[in-house]
C-alpha cells in the first residue's frame, strides 16, 4: 500500500469512525509526522527498559528503583538482584516494595510471634548506629584516623555495642 | 574443644532414641537473629564481621547455660574439620564455605549450636533425637531469652525479627523434622505426601538441606512461612501433619510386609550381605543399603545389628568422618575402599556381639 499523500510505502494506518462511517488513512512515516498525526518517534531505550522492569516488579518501581538506604548504602535494585537486604533499616526505607513482597511470600505482612522482653531500639536509632558504623568503616578505609576515632567515640557515647 | 572427640560419638540427632524413633530421626529448630546496630553479614566489611564475632562470642560465653558452649572459629579449622561439622549438621554448608570472621558455639552433646556471621549475624539451632519439636522449642526459646538480655536484636513491631533475607523475617524460625520414609518411597506414595505438604506451605528437603537428594530415604519437613504466625502456630501446623505421615509410613511398611514378605526379607538380607562383604562402597550406596537394614531392624526381620549402630554407620561413613577415623586424607577411590573395609569390620564386631 502506498501513502495517500506521496508515493512512499505506507507504514502508518489510522482508522477513525465518525457517525458510524469508517474513515481510513494510509500514510508514510514522514507525511504522518508532517500532518501531526503521530509524534516524532525516537527509540528511548532507558524508558523501554524501565517499563519492562516496571512490568516485572510492579507499579511503584520507578520510585523504588531510585531508593538507597541512607544507613547501609544499598540500593533497592541491588536488593532485588541479590535477594538479600543490607541492614535492619532497609525494612523502613524499602517498605513500599517489601510489604507486597512479604505478602506474596508469607501471605501476611505483620509479625504475630515472639517479642523481645526488653525494649528494642527505635528504627531511627538502629539506622543511625548502622550509618555511624558505615562512616567509621569508610574513615578507616581512607586512613582518616582522626575522623575514625571521633566516630568510634560517638558510637561509644550512644552506649550501644550491640 | 577438640573436634577429634566428635569421632567417638554419633551426635544428638543420630542417638536413635526419643519418641517415634523408628521413623523420626530428629527434630530441629533454628532462629535467625541480627544485631540492631550493624549491617547484615553480606554487607559487613571483614572489620565489622570481626567486631560482630567478638561481641557475640563474649556475650555467648557469659550465658548461664550448663554445660557451657565452646566456640570454634571457622577460618581456623581445616577444610576436613569444617566438613565434619557440616556432616553432623552443626553448621551449614554456607557457613563452612563463606568468607571472613565467622564461627560456631556448641554444647558437648551437640544439642545447641549457635552460628555466627552466617547469612544472619546469629543462627541459633537446637536439635533433639526423635520426635521432640516441643522440647526443642522450649530449649531454643530459653537460649534466645538469655541472649536477648545481653544483645540488642534488630526487631520491628511490624515485621518482627529482621533478617537479611525476607523469607526468614518475623519469627525467624525454621522448625524441621527428619523422617526415614523407605516404605512410602518404595510404594511410590511419597510424591502424594509431598504435594499435600506443599499445599499447606511445608517444605520437603533431603538429608543435608536445600538442593540435596533424599539419600537413604531421609526427608526433612519444615515450615516455609515465618511471618504472620506465632511460633506456637507454626509448630502446631507441623505437628498436625507429622503423626499422619508416621501412620502412613507404618501402614506402608505393614502392607509391604503382608504383600511381599519374602521379597522384602530378601532385599534386606542382600543389603546386609553387601555391607558385610563389599570391598568398594560409595557414600550413596552405603546410605541406601543402611536404610534397608534400618527398616529391617524396625520390622524385626534382622537381628544381628541395632539401630544405634546403624545410625553410627550412617555418620561415620560420610567422607569427612571416614577421613578423620583413618587419620589421613583420602581421594574418592581410596575413600570407597576405606568405607567398605570400615563397614566390614564394624558389622563383623556387631555380629559377634549382638545386643
Short mmCIF file of C-alpha atoms in Angstrom, two decimals:
data_model
loop_
_atom_site.label_atom_id
_atom_site.label_comp_id
_atom_site.label_asym_id
_atom_site.label_seq_id
_atom_site.Cartn_x
_atom_site.Cartn_y
_atom_site.Cartn_z
CA UNK A 1 0.00 0.00 0.00
CA UNK A 2 1.21 3.45 -0.90
CA UNK A 3 0.98 6.68 1.11
CA UNK A 4 -2.13 8.72 0.22
CA UNK A 5 -0.03 11.93 0.03
CA UNK A 6 3.15 10.78 -1.62
CA UNK A 7 4.07 7.50 -3.25
CA UNK A 8 6.28 6.12 -0.47
CA UNK A 9 5.21 2.85 1.19
CA UNK A 10 2.51 3.45 3.84
CA UNK A 11 3.58 2.35 7.32
CA UNK A 12 1.05 4.29 9.43
CA UNK A 13 -2.54 3.11 9.25
CA UNK A 14 -5.21 5.13 11.03
CA UNK A 15 -8.86 4.23 11.35
CA UNK A 16 -11.38 6.80 12.50
CA UNK A 17 -15.07 6.12 12.97
CA UNK A 18 -17.35 9.20 12.79
CA UNK A 19 -21.16 8.69 12.97
CA UNK A 20 -20.65 5.01 12.05
CA UNK A 21 -18.76 5.97 8.91
CA UNK A 22 -15.34 4.47 8.76
CA UNK A 23 -12.51 6.72 7.54
CA UNK A 24 -9.13 5.18 6.81
CA UNK A 25 -5.79 6.91 6.35
CA UNK A 26 -2.71 5.21 4.97
CA UNK A 27 0.43 7.30 5.24
CA UNK A 28 4.18 7.04 5.25
CA UNK A 29 6.07 7.93 8.45
CA UNK A 30 7.20 11.40 7.27
CA UNK A 31 3.77 12.52 5.95
CA UNK A 32 2.11 11.33 9.17
CA UNK A 33 4.62 13.35 11.22
CA UNK A 34 4.20 16.36 8.94
CA UNK A 35 0.45 16.35 9.49
CA UNK A 36 0.97 15.92 13.25
CA UNK A 37 -0.91 12.66 13.16
CA UNK A 38 1.80 10.93 15.14
CA UNK A 39 4.59 12.24 17.34
CA UNK A 40 8.12 12.09 16.09
CA UNK A 41 9.42 8.76 17.35
CA UNK A 42 12.74 8.18 18.92
CA UNK A 43 13.78 4.90 20.41
CA UNK A 44 14.02 5.75 24.09
CA UNK A 45 15.91 2.69 25.37
CA UNK A 46 16.10 3.66 29.04
CA UNK A 47 12.33 4.29 29.07
CA UNK A 48 11.65 0.93 27.41
CA UNK A 49 13.90 -0.87 29.88
CA UNK A 50 12.32 0.94 32.79
CA UNK A 51 8.87 -0.04 31.62
CA UNK A 52 9.94 -3.68 31.21
CA UNK A 53 11.38 -3.73 34.74
CA UNK A 54 8.24 -1.99 35.91
CA UNK A 55 6.07 -4.73 34.44
CA UNK A 56 8.22 -7.24 36.24
CA UNK A 57 8.37 -5.59 39.63
CA UNK A 58 5.09 -3.74 39.95
CA UNK A 59 3.81 -0.21 39.59
CA UNK A 60 5.89 1.72 42.12
CA UNK A 61 9.17 0.60 40.62
CA UNK A 62 10.18 3.97 39.32
CA UNK A 63 10.19 5.44 42.76
CA UNK A 64 11.54 2.27 44.37
CA UNK A 65 14.33 1.93 41.82
CA UNK A 66 15.70 5.27 42.95
CA UNK A 67 15.73 4.36 46.64
CA UNK A 68 19.00 3.96 48.52
CA UNK A 69 19.22 3.14 52.23
CA UNK A 70 20.94 6.09 53.95
CA UNK A 71 22.21 3.78 56.69
CA UNK A 72 23.93 0.96 54.79
CA UNK A 73 24.04 2.40 51.26
CA UNK A 74 22.30 -0.49 49.50
CA UNK A 75 20.06 0.39 46.53
CA UNK A 76 16.61 -1.15 46.17
CA UNK A 77 17.61 -2.60 42.79
CA UNK A 78 20.68 -4.21 44.35
CA UNK A 79 18.44 -5.88 46.90
CA UNK A 80 16.15 -7.13 44.12
CA UNK A 81 19.10 -8.51 42.20
CA UNK A 82 20.74 -10.24 45.17
CA UNK A 83 17.71 -11.13 47.26
CA UNK A 84 19.46 -10.04 50.46
CA UNK A 85 18.92 -6.81 52.36
CA UNK A 86 21.81 -4.70 53.65
CA UNK A 87 20.74 -3.72 57.15
CA UNK A 88 17.72 -3.69 59.51
CA UNK A 89 16.82 -0.15 58.42
CA UNK A 90 16.06 -1.37 54.86
CA UNK A 91 12.73 -2.65 56.20
CA UNK A 92 11.81 1.02 56.79
CA UNK A 93 13.36 2.55 53.66
CA UNK A 94 12.11 -0.13 51.22
CA UNK A 95 8.80 -0.63 53.00
CA UNK A 96 6.70 0.18 49.90
CA UNK A 97 8.41 -2.60 47.95
CA UNK A 98 8.80 -5.06 50.81
CA UNK A 99 5.23 -5.09 52.12
CA UNK A 100 3.75 -6.59 48.91
CA UNK A 101 6.73 -8.93 48.57
CA UNK A 102 6.25 -10.21 52.13
CA UNK A 103 2.54 -10.61 51.44
CA UNK A 104 3.39 -12.85 48.47
CA UNK A 105 5.99 -14.92 50.35
CA UNK A 106 4.21 -15.27 53.70
CA UNK A 107 0.60 -14.37 52.87
CA UNK A 108 0.90 -11.79 55.60
CA UNK A 109 2.92 -8.69 56.29
CA UNK A 110 2.61 -8.39 60.02
CA UNK A 111 4.52 -10.10 62.81
CA UNK A 112 2.45 -12.18 65.23
CA UNK A 113 5.17 -14.08 67.09
CA UNK A 114 7.51 -13.51 69.97
CA UNK A 115 8.54 -10.01 71.11
CA UNK A 116 11.85 -9.29 72.85
CA UNK A 117 11.29 -8.83 76.58
CA UNK A 118 13.46 -5.74 76.76
CA UNK A 119 12.54 -2.59 74.90
CA UNK A 120 14.12 -2.58 71.47
CA UNK A 121 15.83 0.28 69.66
CA UNK A 122 13.60 2.66 67.73
CA UNK A 123 14.03 2.33 63.95
CA UNK A 124 15.78 5.75 63.72
CA UNK A 125 18.25 4.68 66.41
CA UNK A 126 19.03 1.43 64.58
CA UNK A 127 19.54 3.38 61.36
CA UNK A 128 21.76 5.98 62.99
CA UNK A 129 24.02 3.35 64.51
CA UNK A 130 24.36 1.43 61.25
CA UNK A 131 25.16 4.66 59.43
CA UNK A 132 27.75 5.71 62.01
CA UNK A 133 29.39 2.35 61.58
CA UNK A 134 29.42 2.75 57.81
CA UNK A 135 31.08 6.15 58.14
CA UNK A 136 33.56 4.67 60.61
CA UNK A 137 34.41 1.91 58.15
CA UNK A 138 34.90 4.36 55.30
CA UNK A 139 37.09 6.56 57.52
CA UNK A 140 39.23 3.53 58.34
CA UNK A 141 39.42 2.59 54.64
CA UNK A 142 40.53 6.14 53.80
CA UNK A 143 43.02 6.03 56.68
CA UNK A 144 41.31 9.12 58.15
CA UNK A 145 42.19 8.04 61.66
CA UNK A 146 41.14 11.22 63.47
CA UNK A 147 37.69 11.01 61.99
CA UNK A 148 37.57 7.31 62.80
CA UNK A 149 38.47 7.98 66.43
CA UNK A 150 35.79 10.65 66.66
CA UNK A 151 33.16 8.30 65.18
CA UNK A 152 34.21 5.47 67.45
CA UNK A 153 33.80 7.84 70.40
CA UNK A 154 30.39 8.84 69.19
CA UNK A 155 29.32 5.19 68.85
CA UNK A 156 30.56 4.51 72.36
CA UNK A 157 28.67 7.52 73.72
CA UNK A 158 25.50 6.22 72.08
CA UNK A 159 26.02 3.45 74.58
CA UNK A 160 25.24 0.67 72.19
CA UNK A 161 27.77 -2.01 71.47
CA UNK A 162 25.29 -4.42 70.06
CA UNK B 1 37.08 -28.11 72.09
CA UNK B 2 38.87 -30.92 70.29
CA UNK B 3 36.99 -31.92 67.17
CA UNK B 4 38.57 -35.37 67.22
CA UNK B 5 36.27 -36.15 70.15
CA UNK B 6 33.36 -35.92 67.73
CA UNK B 7 34.55 -39.06 66.01
CA UNK B 8 33.88 -41.10 69.16
CA UNK B 9 30.18 -40.26 69.36
CA UNK B 10 27.35 -40.20 66.88
CA UNK B 11 25.89 -36.87 67.97
CA UNK B 12 22.45 -35.97 69.22
CA UNK B 13 20.47 -36.40 66.03
CA UNK B 14 21.64 -39.94 65.40
CA UNK B 15 21.34 -41.11 69.00
CA UNK B 16 18.46 -43.27 67.75
CA UNK B 17 16.24 -42.65 70.74
CA UNK B 18 13.32 -40.40 71.58
CA UNK B 19 9.64 -40.63 70.62
CA UNK B 20 8.75 -42.39 67.32
CA UNK B 21 12.43 -43.03 66.67
CA UNK B 22 11.68 -45.91 64.29
CA UNK B 23 10.62 -43.22 61.79
CA UNK B 24 11.57 -39.82 63.19
CA UNK B 25 15.34 -39.39 63.24
CA UNK B 26 15.49 -35.93 64.76
CA UNK B 27 13.68 -32.66 65.46
CA UNK B 28 15.40 -29.35 64.91
CA UNK B 29 14.52 -25.68 65.33
CA UNK B 30 16.56 -22.71 64.25
CA UNK B 31 16.08 -19.00 64.89
CA UNK B 32 17.59 -16.22 62.76
CA UNK B 33 18.67 -13.13 64.73
CA UNK B 34 20.64 -9.97 63.92
CA UNK B 35 22.27 -7.20 65.90
CA UNK B 36 20.39 -3.91 65.65
CA UNK B 37 23.41 -1.68 65.16
CA UNK B 38 25.27 -3.47 62.35
CA UNK B 39 24.73 -4.05 58.63
CA UNK B 40 23.74 -7.64 57.77
CA UNK B 41 26.60 -10.09 57.19
CA UNK B 42 26.59 -9.81 53.37
CA UNK B 43 27.01 -6.03 53.63
CA UNK B 44 29.51 -6.03 56.52
CA UNK B 45 33.23 -5.47 55.97
CA UNK B 46 35.66 -8.01 57.41
CA UNK B 47 36.43 -5.49 60.15
CA UNK B 48 32.75 -5.28 61.06
CA UNK B 49 32.38 -9.05 60.91
CA UNK B 50 35.28 -9.34 63.34
CA UNK B 51 33.54 -6.83 65.63
CA UNK B 52 30.26 -8.77 65.44
CA UNK B 53 32.07 -12.04 66.11
CA UNK B 54 33.98 -10.64 69.10
CA UNK B 55 30.82 -9.14 70.57
CA UNK B 56 28.69 -12.27 70.14
CA UNK B 57 31.46 -14.53 71.31
CA UNK B 58 31.84 -12.55 74.53
CA UNK B 59 28.07 -12.45 75.19
CA UNK B 60 27.64 -16.15 74.42
CA UNK B 61 30.47 -17.04 76.81
CA UNK B 62 28.59 -15.28 79.62
CA UNK B 63 25.34 -17.21 79.09
CA UNK B 64 24.08 -19.04 82.16
CA UNK B 65 23.93 -22.35 80.37
CA UNK B 66 25.09 -25.69 81.69
CA UNK B 67 27.12 -27.18 80.19
CA UNK B 68 28.99 -24.24 78.69
CA UNK B 69 29.23 -23.67 74.97
CA UNK B 70 32.62 -23.93 73.26
CA UNK B 71 33.42 -21.51 70.47
CA UNK B 72 35.13 -22.60 67.25
CA UNK B 73 36.45 -20.08 64.72
CA UNK B 74 35.69 -21.49 61.26
CA UNK B 75 38.67 -19.92 59.38
CA UNK B 76 40.96 -21.57 61.95
CA UNK B 77 39.60 -25.03 61.08
CA UNK B 78 40.92 -27.29 58.33
CA UNK B 79 38.53 -27.93 55.46
CA UNK B 80 38.17 -31.51 56.72
CA UNK B 81 37.04 -30.30 60.15
CA UNK B 82 34.56 -27.88 58.56
CA UNK B 83 33.15 -30.73 56.50
CA UNK B 84 32.92 -32.83 59.67
CA UNK B 85 30.74 -30.16 61.30
CA UNK B 86 28.55 -29.98 58.18
CA UNK B 87 28.09 -33.76 58.15
CA UNK B 88 27.00 -33.63 61.80
CA UNK B 89 24.55 -30.82 60.95
CA UNK B 90 26.22 -28.48 63.44
CA UNK B 91 26.97 -25.83 60.82
CA UNK B 92 25.51 -25.11 57.38
CA UNK B 93 27.35 -25.68 54.12
CA UNK B 94 27.08 -21.90 53.61
CA UNK B 95 28.93 -21.13 56.86
CA UNK B 96 31.64 -23.67 56.01
CA UNK B 97 32.18 -22.07 52.58
CA UNK B 98 31.75 -18.35 53.46
CA UNK B 99 34.50 -15.71 53.82
CA UNK B 100 35.73 -13.66 56.72
CA UNK B 101 35.45 -13.92 60.51
CA UNK B 102 32.76 -16.45 61.49
CA UNK B 103 32.28 -19.32 63.86
CA UNK B 104 30.06 -21.63 65.86
CA UNK B 105 29.39 -22.17 69.57
CA UNK B 106 28.50 -25.73 70.55
CA UNK B 107 27.50 -27.75 73.58
CA UNK B 108 29.41 -31.00 74.05
CA UNK B 109 26.25 -33.08 73.41
CA UNK B 110 25.75 -31.19 70.14
CA UNK B 111 22.18 -30.26 71.12
CA UNK B 112 22.78 -26.50 70.79
CA UNK B 113 24.75 -24.76 68.08
CA UNK B 114 24.99 -21.00 67.54
CA UNK B 115 26.37 -19.96 64.16
CA UNK B 116 27.98 -16.51 63.99
CA UNK B 117 28.10 -14.48 60.74
CA UNK B 118 26.10 -16.89 58.65
CA UNK B 119 23.55 -15.16 56.39
CA UNK B 120 22.32 -13.59 59.63
CA UNK B 121 24.61 -12.49 62.47
CA UNK B 122 23.30 -15.25 64.67
CA UNK B 123 21.64 -18.53 63.80
CA UNK B 124 20.54 -20.48 66.86
CA UNK B 125 19.89 -24.18 66.46
CA UNK B 126 18.56 -26.79 68.88
CA UNK B 127 18.44 -30.45 67.93
CA UNK B 128 16.74 -33.41 69.59
CA UNK B 129 16.76 -37.09 68.80
CA UNK B 130 13.35 -38.46 67.79
CA UNK B 131 10.11 -36.54 67.57
CA UNK B 132 10.54 -33.73 70.14
CA UNK B 133 9.73 -30.41 68.50
CA UNK B 134 8.06 -29.12 71.64
CA UNK B 135 11.11 -29.84 73.78
CA UNK B 136 13.39 -28.30 71.15
CA UNK B 137 11.24 -25.16 71.14
CA UNK B 138 11.34 -24.83 74.97
CA UNK B 139 15.11 -25.05 74.84
CA UNK B 140 15.72 -22.64 71.98
CA UNK B 141 13.21 -20.14 73.38
CA UNK B 142 15.13 -20.18 76.67
CA UNK B 143 18.52 -19.70 74.97
CA UNK B 144 17.04 -16.88 72.86
CA UNK B 145 15.68 -15.16 76.00
CA UNK B 146 19.07 -15.43 77.71
CA UNK B 147 20.86 -13.98 74.68
CA UNK B 148 18.34 -11.21 74.33
CA UNK B 149 19.19 -9.95 77.83
CA UNK B 150 22.69 -9.24 76.57
CA UNK B 151 22.17 -8.41 72.90
CA UNK B 152 20.04 -5.76 71.23
CA UNK B 153 18.34 -7.64 68.42
CA UNK B 154 17.18 -5.98 65.19
CA UNK B 155 13.42 -6.04 65.67
CA UNK B 156 10.42 -4.09 64.46
CA UNK B 157 6.90 -4.28 65.86
CA UNK B 158 5.55 -4.54 62.35
CA UNK B 159 7.87 -7.13 60.80
CA UNK B 160 9.27 -8.89 63.89
CA UNK B 161 12.87 -10.13 63.96
CA UNK B 162 14.59 -8.51 60.97
CA UNK B 163 16.64 -10.82 58.76
CA UNK B 164 18.90 -10.43 55.73
CA UNK B 165 16.50 -12.45 53.57
CA UNK B 166 12.80 -11.50 53.62
CA UNK B 167 11.89 -15.21 53.58
CA UNK B 168 13.01 -15.51 57.23
CA UNK B 169 11.60 -12.30 58.70
CA UNK B 170 9.06 -12.33 61.53
CA UNK B 171 9.68 -15.24 63.88
CA UNK B 172 12.96 -16.07 62.10
CA UNK B 173 12.01 -19.65 62.91
CA UNK B 174 12.52 -22.76 60.83
CA UNK B 175 11.29 -25.93 62.55
CA UNK B 176 12.07 -29.23 60.89
CA UNK B 177 11.60 -32.91 61.47
CA UNK B 178 13.78 -35.52 59.78
CA UNK B 179 11.93 -38.68 58.81
CA UNK B 180 13.02 -42.06 57.50
CA UNK B 181 10.40 -42.99 54.88
CA UNK B 182 11.63 -46.03 52.91
CA UNK B 183 8.22 -47.72 52.57
CA UNK B 184 6.41 -44.59 51.33
CA UNK B 185 9.16 -44.15 48.78
CA UNK B 186 9.11 -47.82 47.73
CA UNK B 187 5.32 -47.83 47.30
CA UNK B 188 5.56 -44.52 45.36
CA UNK B 189 3.17 -42.74 47.71
CA UNK B 190 5.80 -40.23 48.72
CA UNK B 191 5.01 -37.77 45.89
CA UNK B 192 1.41 -37.62 47.05
CA UNK B 193 2.54 -36.79 50.57
CA UNK B 194 4.85 -34.03 49.26
CA UNK B 195 2.15 -32.44 47.16
CA UNK B 196 -0.19 -32.35 50.17
CA UNK B 197 2.56 -30.77 52.29
CA UNK B 198 3.34 -28.11 49.69
CA UNK B 199 -0.30 -27.10 49.62
CA UNK B 200 -0.08 -26.19 53.30
CA UNK B 201 3.26 -24.40 52.81
CA UNK B 202 5.53 -27.00 54.32
CA UNK B 203 8.82 -27.70 52.52
CA UNK B 204 10.41 -31.10 51.95
CA UNK B 205 14.17 -31.41 51.59
CA UNK B 206 16.82 -34.11 51.56
CA UNK B 207 19.20 -35.03 54.38
CA UNK B 208 21.59 -32.11 54.03
CA UNK B 209 19.10 -29.36 53.30
CA UNK B 210 18.38 -27.29 50.24
CA UNK B 211 19.08 -28.98 46.95
CA UNK B 212 20.36 -32.20 48.47
CA UNK B 213 18.98 -35.53 47.32
CA UNK B 214 16.97 -37.55 49.79
CA UNK B 215 19.68 -40.17 50.15
CA UNK B 216 18.94 -43.09 52.45
CA UNK B 217 15.23 -42.18 52.21
CA UNK B 218 15.67 -39.41 54.77
CA UNK B 219 13.42 -36.40 54.39
CA UNK B 220 13.28 -33.11 56.27
CA UNK B 221 9.91 -31.44 56.59
CA UNK B 222 9.89 -27.79 57.64
CA UNK B 223 7.79 -24.62 57.67
CA UNK B 224 8.26 -22.07 54.90
CA UNK B 225 6.22 -19.21 56.33
CA UNK B 226 7.84 -17.21 59.15
CA UNK B 227 5.71 -14.04 59.19
CA UNK B 228 2.12 -13.56 60.35
CA UNK B 229 2.01 -16.65 62.53
CA UNK B 230 3.14 -17.19 66.09
CA UNK B 231 5.86 -19.74 66.84
CA UNK B 232 3.25 -21.94 68.57
CA UNK B 233 1.05 -21.77 65.49
CA UNK B 234 3.87 -22.74 63.14
CA UNK B 235 4.80 -25.67 65.38
CA UNK B 236 1.15 -26.75 65.56
CA UNK B 237 0.88 -26.84 61.79
CA UNK B 238 3.89 -29.15 61.52
CA UNK B 239 2.76 -31.22 64.46
CA UNK B 240 -0.65 -31.68 62.90
CA UNK B 241 0.80 -33.50 59.86
CA UNK B 242 3.79 -35.45 61.21
CA UNK B 243 1.71 -38.08 63.08
CA UNK B 244 -0.25 -38.68 59.86
CA UNK B 245 2.93 -39.21 57.86
CA UNK B 246 4.22 -41.56 60.57
CA UNK B 247 0.95 -43.52 60.37
CA UNK B 248 1.14 -43.70 56.54
CA UNK B 249 4.73 -44.94 56.67
CA UNK B 250 3.83 -47.61 59.28
CA UNK B 251 0.87 -48.73 57.16
CA UNK B 252 3.04 -48.84 54.04
CA UNK B 253 5.62 -50.93 55.90
CA UNK B 254 2.98 -53.38 57.10
CA UNK B 255 1.33 -53.77 53.72
CA UNK B 256 4.75 -54.28 52.11
CA UNK B 257 5.38 -57.00 54.69
CA UNK B 258 1.95 -58.54 54.09
CA UNK B 259 2.07 -58.43 50.28
CA UNK B 260 5.69 -59.40 49.71
CA UNK B 261 7.36 -60.56 52.88
CA UNK B 262 9.78 -62.80 51.00
CA UNK B 263 10.83 -60.02 48.65
CA UNK B 264 11.31 -57.53 51.48
CA UNK B 265 13.26 -60.03 53.53
CA UNK B 266 15.47 -60.75 50.54
CA UNK B 267 16.08 -57.04 49.89
CA UNK B 268 17.15 -56.51 53.50
CA UNK B 269 19.30 -59.64 53.62
CA UNK B 270 21.04 -58.62 50.38
CA UNK B 271 21.65 -55.11 51.71
CA UNK B 272 23.17 -56.53 54.88
CA UNK B 273 25.17 -59.08 52.91
CA UNK B 274 26.61 -56.40 50.63
CA UNK B 275 27.53 -54.17 53.57
CA UNK B 276 29.29 -57.14 55.24
CA UNK B 277 31.33 -58.17 52.23
CA UNK B 278 31.78 -55.46 49.57
CA UNK B 279 35.30 -54.10 49.08
CA UNK B 280 34.35 -50.79 47.41
CA UNK B 281 31.42 -48.72 48.59
CA UNK B 282 30.23 -45.23 47.61
CA UNK B 283 28.57 -42.96 50.15
CA UNK B 284 25.28 -43.08 48.22
CA UNK B 285 25.15 -46.87 48.06
CA UNK B 286 26.02 -47.10 51.75
CA UNK B 287 23.13 -44.80 52.63
CA UNK B 288 20.66 -46.82 50.56
CA UNK B 289 21.80 -50.17 51.97
CA UNK B 290 21.88 -48.92 55.57
CA UNK B 291 18.41 -47.53 55.01
CA UNK B 292 17.16 -51.02 54.07
CA UNK B 293 18.91 -52.54 57.10
CA UNK B 294 17.40 -49.88 59.37
CA UNK B 295 13.95 -50.78 58.03
CA UNK B 296 14.71 -54.47 58.60
CA UNK B 297 15.60 -53.87 62.24
CA UNK B 298 12.39 -51.92 62.87
CA UNK B 299 10.36 -54.73 61.27
CA UNK B 300 12.27 -57.40 63.28
CA UNK B 301 13.49 -59.00 60.08
CA UNK B 302 17.13 -58.73 61.07
CA UNK B 303 18.67 -59.14 64.49
CA UNK B 304 22.42 -59.02 64.02
CA UNK B 305 22.61 -55.28 64.48
CA UNK B 306 20.94 -52.45 66.48
CA UNK B 307 19.58 -49.02 65.48
CA UNK B 308 22.29 -47.01 67.33
CA UNK B 309 24.95 -48.99 65.43
CA UNK B 310 23.26 -48.34 62.08
CA UNK B 311 22.99 -44.64 62.94
CA UNK B 312 26.68 -44.57 63.81
CA UNK B 313 27.49 -46.18 60.48
CA UNK B 314 25.39 -43.57 58.67
CA UNK B 315 27.51 -40.77 60.08
CA UNK B 316 30.95 -42.43 60.21
CA UNK B 317 30.82 -43.44 56.55
CA UNK B 318 30.39 -39.81 55.45
CA UNK B 319 33.57 -38.56 53.68
CA UNK B 320 34.97 -36.27 56.40
CA UNK B 321 34.19 -38.68 59.24
CA UNK B 322 35.84 -41.53 57.38
CA UNK B 323 38.99 -39.50 56.78
CA UNK B 324 39.04 -38.40 60.44
CA UNK B 325 38.77 -42.02 61.55
CA UNK B 326 41.59 -43.02 59.23
CA UNK B 327 43.64 -40.02 60.31
CA UNK B 328 44.56 -39.18 56.73
CA UNK B 329 43.02 -37.54 53.70
CA UNK B 330 41.75 -39.96 51.06
CA UNK B 331 40.70 -39.45 47.45
CA UNK B 332 37.39 -40.80 46.09
CA UNK B 333 38.59 -44.33 45.25
CA UNK B 334 40.56 -44.67 48.47
CA UNK B 335 37.52 -43.49 50.41
CA UNK B 336 35.32 -46.13 48.81
CA UNK B 337 37.78 -48.85 49.78
CA UNK B 338 38.21 -47.44 53.31
CA UNK B 339 34.43 -47.16 53.70
CA UNK B 340 33.86 -50.77 52.67
CA UNK B 341 36.61 -52.00 54.97
CA UNK B 342 35.26 -49.96 57.88
CA UNK B 343 31.74 -51.35 57.31
CA UNK B 344 33.01 -54.95 57.15
CA UNK B 345 34.94 -54.52 60.39
CA UNK B 346 32.08 -52.84 62.32
CA UNK B 347 29.49 -55.36 61.13
CA UNK B 348 31.76 -58.27 62.00
CA UNK B 349 32.12 -56.89 65.53
CA UNK B 350 28.37 -56.23 65.82
CA UNK B 351 27.56 -59.74 64.51
CA UNK B 352 29.94 -61.31 67.03
CA UNK B 353 28.30 -59.45 69.92
CA UNK B 354 24.65 -58.89 69.02
CA UNK B 355 22.85 -56.85 71.67
#
